[in-house]
Short mmCIF file of C-alpha atoms and ligand atoms in Angstrom, two decimals:
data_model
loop_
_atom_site.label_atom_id
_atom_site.label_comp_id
_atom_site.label_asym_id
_atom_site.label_seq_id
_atom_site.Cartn_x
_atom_site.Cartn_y
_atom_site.Cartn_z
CA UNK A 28 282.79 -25.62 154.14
CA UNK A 29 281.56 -28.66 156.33
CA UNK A 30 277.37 -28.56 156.55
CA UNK A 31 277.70 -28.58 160.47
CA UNK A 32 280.07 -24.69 160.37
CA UNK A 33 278.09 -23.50 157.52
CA UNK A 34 274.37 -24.10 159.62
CA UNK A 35 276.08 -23.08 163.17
CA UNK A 36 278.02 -20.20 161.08
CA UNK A 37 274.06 -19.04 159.72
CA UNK A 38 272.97 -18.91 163.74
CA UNK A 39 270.68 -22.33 163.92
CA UNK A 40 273.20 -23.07 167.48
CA UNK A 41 276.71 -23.59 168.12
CA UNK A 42 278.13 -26.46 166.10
CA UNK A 43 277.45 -29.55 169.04
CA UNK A 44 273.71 -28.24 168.84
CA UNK A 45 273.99 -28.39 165.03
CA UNK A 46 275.60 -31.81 165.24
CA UNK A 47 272.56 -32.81 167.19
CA UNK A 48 269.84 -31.50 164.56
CA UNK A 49 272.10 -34.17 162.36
CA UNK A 50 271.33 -37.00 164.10
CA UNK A 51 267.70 -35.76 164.72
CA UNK A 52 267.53 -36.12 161.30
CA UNK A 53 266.12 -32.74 161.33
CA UNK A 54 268.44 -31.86 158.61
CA UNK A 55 267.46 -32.74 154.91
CA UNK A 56 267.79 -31.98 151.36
CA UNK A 57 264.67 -31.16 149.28
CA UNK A 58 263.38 -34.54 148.89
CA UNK A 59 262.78 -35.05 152.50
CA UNK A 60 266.54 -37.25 152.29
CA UNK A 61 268.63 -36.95 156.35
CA UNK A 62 271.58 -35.60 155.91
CA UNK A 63 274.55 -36.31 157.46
CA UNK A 64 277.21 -33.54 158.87
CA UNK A 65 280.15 -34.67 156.33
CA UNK A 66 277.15 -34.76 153.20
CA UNK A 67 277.89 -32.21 150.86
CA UNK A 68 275.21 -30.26 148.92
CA UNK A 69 274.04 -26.80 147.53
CA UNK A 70 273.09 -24.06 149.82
CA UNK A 71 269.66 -23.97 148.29
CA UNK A 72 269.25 -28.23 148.24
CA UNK A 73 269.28 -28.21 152.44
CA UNK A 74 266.18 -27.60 154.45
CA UNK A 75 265.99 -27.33 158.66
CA UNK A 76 262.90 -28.55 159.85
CA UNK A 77 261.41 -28.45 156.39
CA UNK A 78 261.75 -25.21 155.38
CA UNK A 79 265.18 -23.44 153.28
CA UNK A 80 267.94 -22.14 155.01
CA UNK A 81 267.96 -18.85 155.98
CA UNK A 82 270.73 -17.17 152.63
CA UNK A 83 274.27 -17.37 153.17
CA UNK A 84 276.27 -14.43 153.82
CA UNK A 85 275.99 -11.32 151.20
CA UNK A 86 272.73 -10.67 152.41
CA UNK A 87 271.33 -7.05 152.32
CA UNK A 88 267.34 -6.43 154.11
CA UNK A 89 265.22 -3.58 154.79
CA UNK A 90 262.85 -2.62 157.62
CA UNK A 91 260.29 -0.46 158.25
CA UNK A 92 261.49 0.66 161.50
CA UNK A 93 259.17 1.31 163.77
CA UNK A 94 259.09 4.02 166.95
CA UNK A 95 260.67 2.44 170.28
CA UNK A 96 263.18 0.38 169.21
CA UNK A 97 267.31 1.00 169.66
CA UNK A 98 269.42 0.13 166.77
CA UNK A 99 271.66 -2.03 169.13
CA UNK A 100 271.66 -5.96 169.72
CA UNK A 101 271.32 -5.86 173.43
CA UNK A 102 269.91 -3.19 175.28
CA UNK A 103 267.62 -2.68 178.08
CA UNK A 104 264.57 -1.94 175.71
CA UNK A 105 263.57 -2.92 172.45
CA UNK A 106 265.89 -3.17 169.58
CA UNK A 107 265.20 -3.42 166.36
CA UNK A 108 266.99 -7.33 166.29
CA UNK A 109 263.71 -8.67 168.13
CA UNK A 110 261.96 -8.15 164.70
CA UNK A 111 264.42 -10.30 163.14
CA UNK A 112 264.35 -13.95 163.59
CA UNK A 113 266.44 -14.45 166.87
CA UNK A 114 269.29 -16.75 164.93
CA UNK A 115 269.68 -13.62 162.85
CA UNK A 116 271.80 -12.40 165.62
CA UNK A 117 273.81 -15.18 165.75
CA UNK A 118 275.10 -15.57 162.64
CA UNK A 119 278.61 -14.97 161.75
CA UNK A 120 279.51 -12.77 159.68
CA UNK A 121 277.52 -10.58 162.10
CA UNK A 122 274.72 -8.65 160.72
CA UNK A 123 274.53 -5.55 161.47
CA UNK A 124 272.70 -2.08 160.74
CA UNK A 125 273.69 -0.21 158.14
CA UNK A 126 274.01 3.07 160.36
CA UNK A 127 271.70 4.03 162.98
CA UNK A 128 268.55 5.57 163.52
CA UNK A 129 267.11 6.83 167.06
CA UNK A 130 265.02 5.28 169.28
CA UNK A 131 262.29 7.76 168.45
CA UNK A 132 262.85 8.05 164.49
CA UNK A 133 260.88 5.65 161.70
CA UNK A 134 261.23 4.67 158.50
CA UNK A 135 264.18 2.87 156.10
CA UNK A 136 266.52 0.71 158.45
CA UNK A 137 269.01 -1.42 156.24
CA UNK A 138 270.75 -4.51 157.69
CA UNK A 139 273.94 -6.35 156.00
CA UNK A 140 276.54 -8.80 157.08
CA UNK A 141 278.47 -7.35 153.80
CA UNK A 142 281.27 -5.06 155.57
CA UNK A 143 282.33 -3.85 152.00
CA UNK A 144 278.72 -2.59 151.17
CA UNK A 145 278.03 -0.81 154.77
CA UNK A 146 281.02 1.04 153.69
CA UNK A 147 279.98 2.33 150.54
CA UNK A 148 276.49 3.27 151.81
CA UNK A 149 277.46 5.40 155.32
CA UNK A 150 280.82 6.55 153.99
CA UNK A 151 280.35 10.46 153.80
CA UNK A 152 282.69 10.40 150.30
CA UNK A 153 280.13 7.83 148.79
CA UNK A 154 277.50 10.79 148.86
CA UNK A 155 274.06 8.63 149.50
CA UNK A 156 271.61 10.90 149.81
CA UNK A 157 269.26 9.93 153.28
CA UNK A 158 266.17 11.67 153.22
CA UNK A 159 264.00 12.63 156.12
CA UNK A 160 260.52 13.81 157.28
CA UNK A 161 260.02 15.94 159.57
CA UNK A 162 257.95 17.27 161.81
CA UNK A 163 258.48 20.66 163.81
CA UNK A 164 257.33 21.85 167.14
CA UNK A 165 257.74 25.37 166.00
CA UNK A 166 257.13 27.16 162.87
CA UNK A 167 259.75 27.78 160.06
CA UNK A 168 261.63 31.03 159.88
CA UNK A 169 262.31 31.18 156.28
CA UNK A 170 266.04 30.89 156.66
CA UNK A 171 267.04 27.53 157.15
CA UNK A 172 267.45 25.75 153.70
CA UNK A 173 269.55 28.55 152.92
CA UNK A 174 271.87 27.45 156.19
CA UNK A 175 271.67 24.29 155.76
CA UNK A 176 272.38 24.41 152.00
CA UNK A 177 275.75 26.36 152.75
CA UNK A 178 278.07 23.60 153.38
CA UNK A 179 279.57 26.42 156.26
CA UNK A 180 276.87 25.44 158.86
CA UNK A 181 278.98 23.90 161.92
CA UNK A 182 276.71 21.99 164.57
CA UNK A 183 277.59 22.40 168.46
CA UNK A 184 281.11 20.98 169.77
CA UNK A 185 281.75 20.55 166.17
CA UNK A 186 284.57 21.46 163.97
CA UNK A 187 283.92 20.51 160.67
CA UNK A 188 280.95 22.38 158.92
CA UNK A 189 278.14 19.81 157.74
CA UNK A 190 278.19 18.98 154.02
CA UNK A 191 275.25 20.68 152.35
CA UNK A 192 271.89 19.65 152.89
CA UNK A 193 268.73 20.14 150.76
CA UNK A 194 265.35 21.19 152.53
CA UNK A 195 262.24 21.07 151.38
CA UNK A 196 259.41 22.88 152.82
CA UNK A 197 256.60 21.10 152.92
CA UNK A 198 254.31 23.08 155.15
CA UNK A 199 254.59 25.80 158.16
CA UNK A 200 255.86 22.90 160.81
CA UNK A 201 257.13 19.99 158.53
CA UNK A 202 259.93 19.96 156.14
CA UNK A 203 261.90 17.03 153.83
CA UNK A 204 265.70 17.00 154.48
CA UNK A 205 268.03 15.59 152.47
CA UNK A 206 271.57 14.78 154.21
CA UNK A 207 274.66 13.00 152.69
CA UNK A 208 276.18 12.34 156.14
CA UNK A 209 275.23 10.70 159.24
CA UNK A 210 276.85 12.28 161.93
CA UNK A 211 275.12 12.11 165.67
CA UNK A 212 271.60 12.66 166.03
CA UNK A 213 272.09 14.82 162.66
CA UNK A 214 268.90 16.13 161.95
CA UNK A 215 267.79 16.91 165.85
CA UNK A 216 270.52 18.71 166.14
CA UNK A 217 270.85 21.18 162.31
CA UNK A 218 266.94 22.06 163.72
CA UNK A 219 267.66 22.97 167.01
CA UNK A 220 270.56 24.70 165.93
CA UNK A 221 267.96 26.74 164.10
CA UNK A 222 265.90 27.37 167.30
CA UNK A 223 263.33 24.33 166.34
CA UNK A 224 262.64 21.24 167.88
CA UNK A 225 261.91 17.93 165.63
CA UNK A 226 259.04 16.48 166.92
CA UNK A 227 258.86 13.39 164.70
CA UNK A 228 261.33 12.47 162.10
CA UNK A 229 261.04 9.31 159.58
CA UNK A 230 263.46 8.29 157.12
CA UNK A 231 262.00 7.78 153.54
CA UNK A 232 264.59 7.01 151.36
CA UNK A 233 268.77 6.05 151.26
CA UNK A 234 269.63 6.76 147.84
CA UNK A 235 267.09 5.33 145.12
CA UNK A 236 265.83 2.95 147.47
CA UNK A 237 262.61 4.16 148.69
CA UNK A 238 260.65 2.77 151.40
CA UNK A 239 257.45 1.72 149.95
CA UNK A 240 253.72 1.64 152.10
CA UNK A 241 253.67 -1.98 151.59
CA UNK A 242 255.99 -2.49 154.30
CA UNK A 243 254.09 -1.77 157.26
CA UNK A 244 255.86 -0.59 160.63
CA UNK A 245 258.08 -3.33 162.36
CA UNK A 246 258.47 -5.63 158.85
CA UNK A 247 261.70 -6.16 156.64
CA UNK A 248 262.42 -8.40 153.90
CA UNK A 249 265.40 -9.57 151.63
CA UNK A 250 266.54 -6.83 149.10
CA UNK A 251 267.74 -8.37 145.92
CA UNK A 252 271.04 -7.71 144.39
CA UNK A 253 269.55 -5.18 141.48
CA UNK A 254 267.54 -3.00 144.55
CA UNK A 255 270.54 -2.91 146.63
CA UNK A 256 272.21 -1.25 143.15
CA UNK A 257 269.42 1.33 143.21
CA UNK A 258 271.04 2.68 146.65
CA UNK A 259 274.00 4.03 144.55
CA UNK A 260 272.06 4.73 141.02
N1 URA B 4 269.22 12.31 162.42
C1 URA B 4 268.72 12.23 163.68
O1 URA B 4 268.75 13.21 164.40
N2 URA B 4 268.19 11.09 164.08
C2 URA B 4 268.11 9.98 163.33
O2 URA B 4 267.59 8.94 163.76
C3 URA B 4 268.63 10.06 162.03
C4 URA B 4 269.18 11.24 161.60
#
């Protein structure tokens, strides 16, 4: 692929702004050498202002997401894209999040431009475990893991019973639930469906991959190939 698609296609500008970084010689390889648009040269040999190119496409991240941000790429409010590098949203393949969380829920976001790997983690069939943390505005009955364990339990307006779901008590008002699907506001609704109200819910894990204290509310990084494997392991 020519240099100038490959930069525009990783969101730097369309392809006449790219052209332009060209000629401001703001384009180099690693030894500080301007490169031209018809050069050719590894991925990892080019630098934009001095520093690597963002990866090519195949790439998998995670965020802590934070409270008050929309899983969209434009809306009124904050998404969850404005803690991304702004080119991020430009880049084609389109990145995109791996699923959704609400507005009001924290915890594991993942992003991917990899169509084939969003697939395997939010199709139902693939049987990723999510799990969540909850907090209740009302004290448990006693009754709902067995419900929600049942694989019979049918949410409102619904007509396919939820897959079963694994809850762990983990005092009088919160709870850790583990859910293989991801259907609409899921776990807001199995709790009020049990006469409950979630008051705060994070997301802790998808699969093996665990969201780890070091990543603080509102960061992300790169996942490498072997943690994205740990999703499925
Ligand atoms: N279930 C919900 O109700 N909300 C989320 O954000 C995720 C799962």
């Amino acid at each position: 692929m020519k240099l100038v698609k490959l930069i525009a296609n990783l969101g730097y500008g369309s392809r006449k702004d790219v052209a332009w970084m060209f000629r401001e010689g703001r384009i180099t390889d690693v030894q500080g050498e301007v490169l031209y648009a018809d050069d050719k040269l590894a991925h990892e040999q080019i630098l934009v202002d001095g520093e690597p190119l963002d990866p090519p496409p195949g790439l998998a991240l995670i965020m802590h997401k934070p409270v008050g941000y929309t899983c969209s790429r434009k809306d009124q409010g904050r998404v969850v894209f404005d803690l991304l590098p702004p080119r991020y949203r430009m880049r084609d393949p389109a990145l995109s999040t791996v699923g959704r969380l609400d507005r009001d829920t924290s915890g594991l976001l993942l992003f991917t431009d990899d169509g084939a790997l969003l697939h395997r983690i939010i199709s139902p069939r693939a049987q990723v475990a999510k799990v969540y943390e909850v907090e209740l505005a009302n004290d448990l009955r006693g009754d709902e893991g067995a419900l929600f364990a049942s694989g019979s339990m049918l949410l409102e307006a619904e007509r396919e019973p939820l897959e079963p779901a694994q809850l762990e008590v983990l005092g009088p008002r919160r709870a850790r639930l583990s859910i293989t699907e991801g259907r609409y506001h899921q776990v807001r609704r199995m709790f009020a469906a049990v006469g409950n109200h979630v008051e705060a819910l994070h997301r802790a894990s998808v699969g093996g991959l665990v969201l780890r204290e070091e990543l603080a509310p509102g960061n992300w990084r790169m996942l490498a190939p072997d943690e994205v494997e740990t999703i499925f392991g």
